[in-house]
Amino acid sequence: MLPDLLDNLEFCSTNAQHQPVLQALVLIKSQMELRKPFFPEGVEIPLKGIVPANWMPLVVEDGKVHRIAYEICVLKTLREQLRCREIWVVGSRRYRNPEEDLPQDFEDRKEYYFAELDIPMDAKTFTASLREELTNHLKTLDEGISSNPKVKIVSKKDGHKISITPFEPQAEPENLATLKREITHRWSGTSLLDMLKETDLRTDFTRFIQSGTERSHMDKATLQRRLLLSLFGMGTNTGIKSMESLPDDDYKDLLYVRRRFISSEGLRQSIAQVVNATLAVRQPGIWGDATTACAADSKQFGAWDQNLLTEWHLRYGGRGVMVYWHVEKNATCIYSQFKRVSSSEAAAMIQGVLRHCTEMEVDRQFVDSHGQNAVAFAFCRLLGFDLMPRLKGINRQKLYKAESGQSFPNINAVIANKAINWELIEEQLDTMVKHAVALKMGMADAESLLRRFCRNNSQHPAYKALGELGKAIKTIFLCRYLNSEELRREIHEGLNVVESWNSTNGFIYYGKRGEISTNRKDHQEMGLLCLHLLQASMVYINTLMIQQVLKEPGWVERMTPRDLAALSPLITLHINPYGRFELDMEARLPLAA
């Protein structure tokens, strides 16, 4: 395959450091027809920056360069530089020139772009405010840690570590079980398909699912019925073939509707319509005031081995694909995205905050340990919202001081020796803002842009500056996280809601044992968006059911603050997702005697 790839792909780079890789590719291409074990003598072969020291004995033998070993080193180096896009492919989308993702008129409209992000154009003003903020939070932590019984700095064999006492279990809600029994009694055996239908009748979300052509001769009632059946079949993973109800809606009719009307864009607009309706119908006395905090986490869905998009997940230990959910504290998912197992969760987190089409404004984003890194902290600050992770390895975290001469007696043991490099941040502020503008304006998706700042590109000056800015922002967050048990509990509660959302996926997405069988990425994405729509519809109807019960005299008075805090619309005891099963002992099958 290598000759065909080199003949059809054109690799480029503007960085002089990577020119030896391009020269090596030209050399390999020119020597491809010789098929000899060693390169001929007299040919200039670039080795520096391509062949690692531990590979040198395998590549160079008695002054000759072994061809196959050298090609492996070249391709390995090419892969690493393609991942961080220091080398790009002409005509590619995923591996395109990274400069194409950035605003080309940045110098002409710099003032507008800085104002859009609410960042001062003077770099020293920007860093001065950050220095003061960082120093104040470090002082507050230093003064309060000695009187904080839940946070300690303990001495270990490998140094001093931060230790946090686990939360004490909260009291069990007194009346939630009674409320759930009442809902189950009133709406026992409610069909999930009926919940989808009722949501559409109230919000009319199917009006966003339209044909790609101008004309459609199907009447509105028939189209609505067939759309709901198709959405239910795809969202439960049972398939539309199991939803046919002859003679009205056979398989060919439903297949026609799915192919002509259902698209990812239409499904996202329908989901946004249901989510906005849920946010609008909520009663503040029950659910509290409108929240601006959102939690995000990923969920792995199994996929067949034959699926070309299937990847093995090292952490979960299984094959499949991933869906990244953004769920607010009352269990309404505002955005979902289909992602590869190996793609960055931090990039998916930023993409969801910027691209959700609902009316909710996100200013705090809760994530797990895998959804954060220093670069993500920097970009979140530039984009105007706070990143708040639940850090699994809190004992491995280090704080960074603003100035080299600063001393904080009570926390010096967990402060890194090296201070923040503010000069580098000031030098690269324009470049960082340029990348943040590209994200906010939708000029590039987050994964494509953040791939440029992966660990293989640690020498990039913008990457270094983002790392320094991220260290400062992360230190500010850690000071707040260690000082406030309420903040730690809020983050945990938000992420627990996402875990509850993920557990409900198995209740709805039960067809084919919850495994994805199609090889087409667009069909995979539409199936998981249908799951999102079904789940959002269930949350909408459950919200109405809970409010109908609680508005009756006596119910609200019985609910304690702990009951209301633990109240969630993710209840399924009263729902039948499979269909209706009726047993008539008098009826017989029409068979011969």
mmCIF file with all atom_site columns, N, CA and C in Angstrom, residues 77-108:
data_model
loop_
_atom_site.group_PDB
_atom_site.id
_atom_site.type_symbol
_atom_site.label_atom_id
_atom_site.label_alt_id
_atom_site.label_comp_id
_atom_site.label_asym_id
_atom_site.label_entity_id
_atom_site.label_seq_id
_atom_site.pdbx_PDB_ins_code
_atom_site.Cartn_x
_atom_site.Cartn_y
_atom_site.Cartn_z
_atom_site.occupancy
_atom_site.B_iso_or_equiv
_atom_site.pdbx_formal_charge
_atom_site.auth_seq_id
_atom_site.auth_comp_id
_atom_site.auth_asym_id
_atom_site.auth_atom_id
_atom_site.pdbx_PDB_model_num
ATOM 1  N N  . THR A 1 77  ? 7.460   8.673  12.641 1.00 0.00 ? 77  THR A N  1
ATOM 2  C CA . THR A 1 77  ? 7.612   10.118 12.860 1.00 0.00 ? 77  THR A CA 1
ATOM 3  C C  . THR A 1 77  ? 6.532   10.900 12.112 1.00 0.00 ? 77  THR A C  1
ATOM 4  N N  . LEU A 1 78  ? 6.193   10.459 10.901 1.00 0.00 ? 78  LEU A N  1
ATOM 5  C CA . LEU A 1 78  ? 5.142   11.124 10.123 1.00 0.00 ? 78  LEU A CA 1
ATOM 6  C C  . LEU A 1 78  ? 3.809   11.041 10.853 1.00 0.00 ? 78  LEU A C  1
ATOM 7  N N  . ARG A 1 79  ? 3.516   9.888  11.424 1.00 0.00 ? 79  ARG A N  1
ATOM 8  C CA . ARG A 1 79  ? 2.253   9.729  12.162 1.00 0.00 ? 79  ARG A CA 1
ATOM 9  C C  . ARG A 1 79  ? 2.171   10.701 13.331 1.00 0.00 ? 79  ARG A C  1
ATOM 10 N N  . GLU A 1 80  ? 3.250   10.819 14.095 1.00 0.00 ? 80  GLU A N  1
ATOM 11 C CA . GLU A 1 80  ? 3.244   11.711 15.253 1.00 0.00 ? 80  GLU A CA 1
ATOM 12 C C  . GLU A 1 80  ? 3.038   13.162 14.836 1.00 0.00 ? 80  GLU A C  1
ATOM 13 N N  . GLN A 1 81  ? 3.646   13.566 13.732 1.00 0.00 ? 81  GLN A N  1
ATOM 14 C CA . GLN A 1 81  ? 3.507   14.962 13.292 1.00 0.00 ? 81  GLN A CA 1
ATOM 15 C C  . GLN A 1 81  ? 2.168   15.216 12.619 1.00 0.00 ? 81  GLN A C  1
ATOM 16 N N  . LEU A 1 82  ? 1.573   14.184 12.011 1.00 0.00 ? 82  LEU A N  1
ATOM 17 C CA . LEU A 1 82  ? 0.232   14.337 11.459 1.00 0.00 ? 82  LEU A CA 1
ATOM 18 C C  . LEU A 1 82  ? -0.793  14.501 12.577 1.00 0.00 ? 82  LEU A C  1
ATOM 19 N N  . ARG A 1 83  ? -0.590  13.813 13.681 1.00 0.00 ? 83  ARG A N  1
ATOM 20 C CA . ARG A 1 83  ? -1.536  13.897 14.797 1.00 0.00 ? 83  ARG A CA 1
ATOM 21 C C  . ARG A 1 83  ? -1.615  15.313 15.343 1.00 0.00 ? 83  ARG A C  1
ATOM 22 N N  . CYS A 1 84  ? -0.472  15.992 15.442 1.00 0.00 ? 84  CYS A N  1
ATOM 23 C CA . CYS A 1 84  ? -0.483  17.369 15.933 1.00 0.00 ? 84  CYS A CA 1
ATOM 24 C C  . CYS A 1 84  ? -0.485  18.381 14.793 1.00 0.00 ? 84  CYS A C  1
ATOM 25 N N  . ARG A 1 85  ? -0.609  17.896 13.555 1.00 0.00 ? 85  ARG A N  1
ATOM 26 C CA . ARG A 1 85  ? -0.819  18.719 12.362 1.00 0.00 ? 85  ARG A CA 1
ATOM 27 C C  . ARG A 1 85  ? 0.339   19.673 12.084 1.00 0.00 ? 85  ARG A C  1
ATOM 28 N N  . GLU A 1 86  ? 1.538   19.335 12.550 1.00 0.00 ? 86  GLU A N  1
ATOM 29 C CA . GLU A 1 86  ? 2.723   20.078 12.121 1.00 0.00 ? 86  GLU A CA 1
ATOM 30 C C  . GLU A 1 86  ? 3.043   19.734 10.666 1.00 0.00 ? 86  GLU A C  1
ATOM 31 N N  . ILE A 1 87  ? 2.686   18.541 10.238 1.00 0.00 ? 87  ILE A N  1
ATOM 32 C CA . ILE A 1 87  ? 2.696   18.143 8.830  1.00 0.00 ? 87  ILE A CA 1
ATOM 33 C C  . ILE A 1 87  ? 1.258   17.889 8.441  1.00 0.00 ? 87  ILE A C  1
ATOM 34 N N  . TRP A 1 88  ? 0.835   18.391 7.296  1.00 0.00 ? 88  TRP A N  1
ATOM 35 C CA . TRP A 1 88  ? -0.552  18.213 6.867  1.00 0.00 ? 88  TRP A CA 1
ATOM 36 C C  . TRP A 1 88  ? -0.593  17.653 5.458  1.00 0.00 ? 88  TRP A C  1
ATOM 37 N N  . VAL A 1 89  ? -1.812  17.259 5.070  1.00 0.00 ? 89  VAL A N  1
ATOM 38 C CA . VAL A 1 89  ? -2.027  16.631 3.766  1.00 0.00 ? 89  VAL A CA 1
ATOM 39 C C  . VAL A 1 89  ? -2.855  17.582 2.914  1.00 0.00 ? 89  VAL A C  1
ATOM 40 N N  . VAL A 1 90  ? -2.372  17.883 1.723  1.00 0.00 ? 90  VAL A N  1
ATOM 41 C CA . VAL A 1 90  ? -3.080  18.769 0.800  1.00 0.00 ? 90  VAL A CA 1
ATOM 42 C C  . VAL A 1 90  ? -4.385  18.102 0.362  1.00 0.00 ? 90  VAL A C  1
ATOM 43 N N  . GLY A 1 91  ? -5.508  18.834 0.477  1.00 0.00 ? 91  GLY A N  1
ATOM 44 C CA . GLY A 1 91  ? -6.806  18.309 0.057  1.00 0.00 ? 91  GLY A CA 1
ATOM 45 C C  . GLY A 1 91  ? -7.522  17.503 1.112  1.00 0.00 ? 91  GLY A C  1
ATOM 46 N N  . SER A 1 92  ? -6.931  17.329 2.280  1.00 0.00 ? 92  SER A N  1
ATOM 47 C CA . SER A 1 92  ? -7.565  16.550 3.342  1.00 0.00 ? 92  SER A CA 1
ATOM 48 C C  . SER A 1 92  ? -8.487  17.441 4.163  1.00 0.00 ? 92  SER A C  1
ATOM 49 N N  . ARG A 1 93  ? -9.397  16.822 4.907  1.00 0.00 ? 93  ARG A N  1
ATOM 50 C CA . ARG A 1 93  ? -10.245 17.570 5.826  1.00 0.00 ? 93  ARG A CA 1
ATOM 51 C C  . ARG A 1 93  ? -9.727  17.429 7.256  1.00 0.00 ? 93  ARG A C  1
ATOM 52 N N  . ARG A 1 94  ? -9.573  16.183 7.694  1.00 0.00 ? 94  ARG A N  1
ATOM 53 C CA . ARG A 1 94  ? -9.138  15.954 9.065  1.00 0.00 ? 94  ARG A CA 1
ATOM 54 C C  . ARG A 1 94  ? -7.682  16.366 9.264  1.00 0.00 ? 94  ARG A C  1
ATOM 55 N N  . TYR A 1 95  ? -6.842  16.148 8.262  1.00 0.00 ? 95  TYR A N  1
ATOM 56 C CA . TYR A 1 95  ? -5.416  16.447 8.370  1.00 0.00 ? 95  TYR A CA 1
ATOM 57 C C  . TYR A 1 95  ? -5.039  17.633 7.481  1.00 0.00 ? 95  TYR A C  1
ATOM 58 N N  . ARG A 1 96  ? -5.905  18.637 7.421  1.00 0.00 ? 96  ARG A N  1
ATOM 59 C CA . ARG A 1 96  ? -5.662  19.789 6.571  1.00 0.00 ? 96  ARG A CA 1
ATOM 60 C C  . ARG A 1 96  ? -4.682  20.755 7.238  1.00 0.00 ? 96  ARG A C  1
ATOM 61 N N  . ASN A 1 97  ? -4.328  21.774 6.495  1.00 0.00 ? 97  ASN A N  1
ATOM 62 C CA . ASN A 1 97  ? -3.437  22.819 7.010  1.00 0.00 ? 97  ASN A CA 1
ATOM 63 C C  . ASN A 1 97  ? -4.112  23.495 8.207  1.00 0.00 ? 97  ASN A C  1
ATOM 64 N N  . PRO A 1 98  ? -3.483  23.484 9.385  1.00 0.00 ? 98  PRO A N  1
ATOM 65 C CA . PRO A 1 98  ? -4.142  24.065 10.563 1.00 0.00 ? 98  PRO A CA 1
ATOM 66 C C  . PRO A 1 98  ? -4.395  25.554 10.444 1.00 0.00 ? 98  PRO A C  1
ATOM 67 N N  . GLU A 1 99  ? -3.657  26.253 9.590  1.00 0.00 ? 99  GLU A N  1
ATOM 68 C CA . GLU A 1 99  ? -3.882  27.688 9.432  1.00 0.00 ? 99  GLU A CA 1
ATOM 69 C C  . GLU A 1 99  ? -5.221  27.980 8.767  1.00 0.00 ? 99  GLU A C  1
ATOM 70 N N  . GLU A 1 100 ? -5.781  27.001 8.050  1.00 0.00 ? 100 GLU A N  1
ATOM 71 C CA . GLU A 1 100 ? -7.079  27.203 7.410  1.00 0.00 ? 100 GLU A CA 1
ATOM 72 C C  . GLU A 1 100 ? -8.213  27.265 8.426  1.00 0.00 ? 100 GLU A C  1
ATOM 73 N N  . ASP A 1 101 ? -7.971  26.761 9.639  1.00 0.00 ? 101 ASP A N  1
ATOM 74 C CA . ASP A 1 101 ? -9.008  26.778 10.668 1.00 0.00 ? 101 ASP A CA 1
ATOM 75 C C  . ASP A 1 101 ? -9.103  28.123 11.381 1.00 0.00 ? 101 ASP A C  1
ATOM 76 N N  . LEU A 1 102 ? -8.118  28.967 11.228 1.00 0.00 ? 102 LEU A N  1
ATOM 77 C CA . LEU A 1 102 ? -8.060  30.211 11.982 1.00 0.00 ? 102 LEU A CA 1
ATOM 78 C C  . LEU A 1 102 ? -8.651  31.369 11.179 1.00 0.00 ? 102 LEU A C  1
ATOM 79 N N  . PRO A 1 103 ? -9.140  32.408 11.850 1.00 0.00 ? 103 PRO A N  1
ATOM 80 C CA . PRO A 1 103 ? -9.699  33.567 11.129 1.00 0.00 ? 103 PRO A CA 1
ATOM 81 C C  . PRO A 1 103 ? -8.624  34.263 10.299 1.00 0.00 ? 103 PRO A C  1
ATOM 82 N N  . GLN A 1 104 ? -8.876  34.389 9.012  1.00 0.00 ? 104 GLN A N  1
ATOM 83 C CA . GLN A 1 104 ? -7.888  34.977 8.115  1.00 0.00 ? 104 GLN A CA 1
ATOM 84 C C  . GLN A 1 104 ? -7.843  36.503 8.233  1.00 0.00 ? 104 GLN A C  1
ATOM 85 N N  . ASP A 1 105 ? -8.877  37.096 8.808  1.00 0.00 ? 105 ASP A N  1
ATOM 86 C CA . ASP A 1 105 ? -8.915  38.554 8.955  1.00 0.00 ? 105 ASP A CA 1
ATOM 87 C C  . ASP A 1 105 ? -8.619  38.982 10.394 1.00 0.00 ? 105 ASP A C  1
ATOM 88 N N  . PHE A 1 106 ? -7.860  38.164 11.117 1.00 0.00 ? 106 PHE A N  1
ATOM 89 C CA . PHE A 1 106 ? -7.653  38.445 12.542 1.00 0.00 ? 106 PHE A CA 1
ATOM 90 C C  . PHE A 1 106 ? -6.969  39.786 12.768 1.00 0.00 ? 106 PHE A C  1
ATOM 91 N N  . GLU A 1 107 ? -5.950  40.102 11.993 1.00 0.00 ? 107 GLU A N  1
ATOM 92 C CA . GLU A 1 107 ? -5.225  41.354 12.200 1.00 0.00 ? 107 GLU A CA 1
ATOM 93 C C  . GLU A 1 107 ? -6.101  42.563 11.920 1.00 0.00 ? 107 GLU A C  1
ATOM 94 N N  . ASP A 1 108 ? -6.998  42.447 10.929 1.00 0.00 ? 108 ASP A N  1
ATOM 95 C CA . ASP A 1 108 ? -7.875  43.573 10.595 1.00 0.00 ? 108 ASP A CA 1
ATOM 96 C C  . ASP A 1 108 ? -8.982  43.765 11.621 1.00 0.00 ? 108 ASP A C  1
#
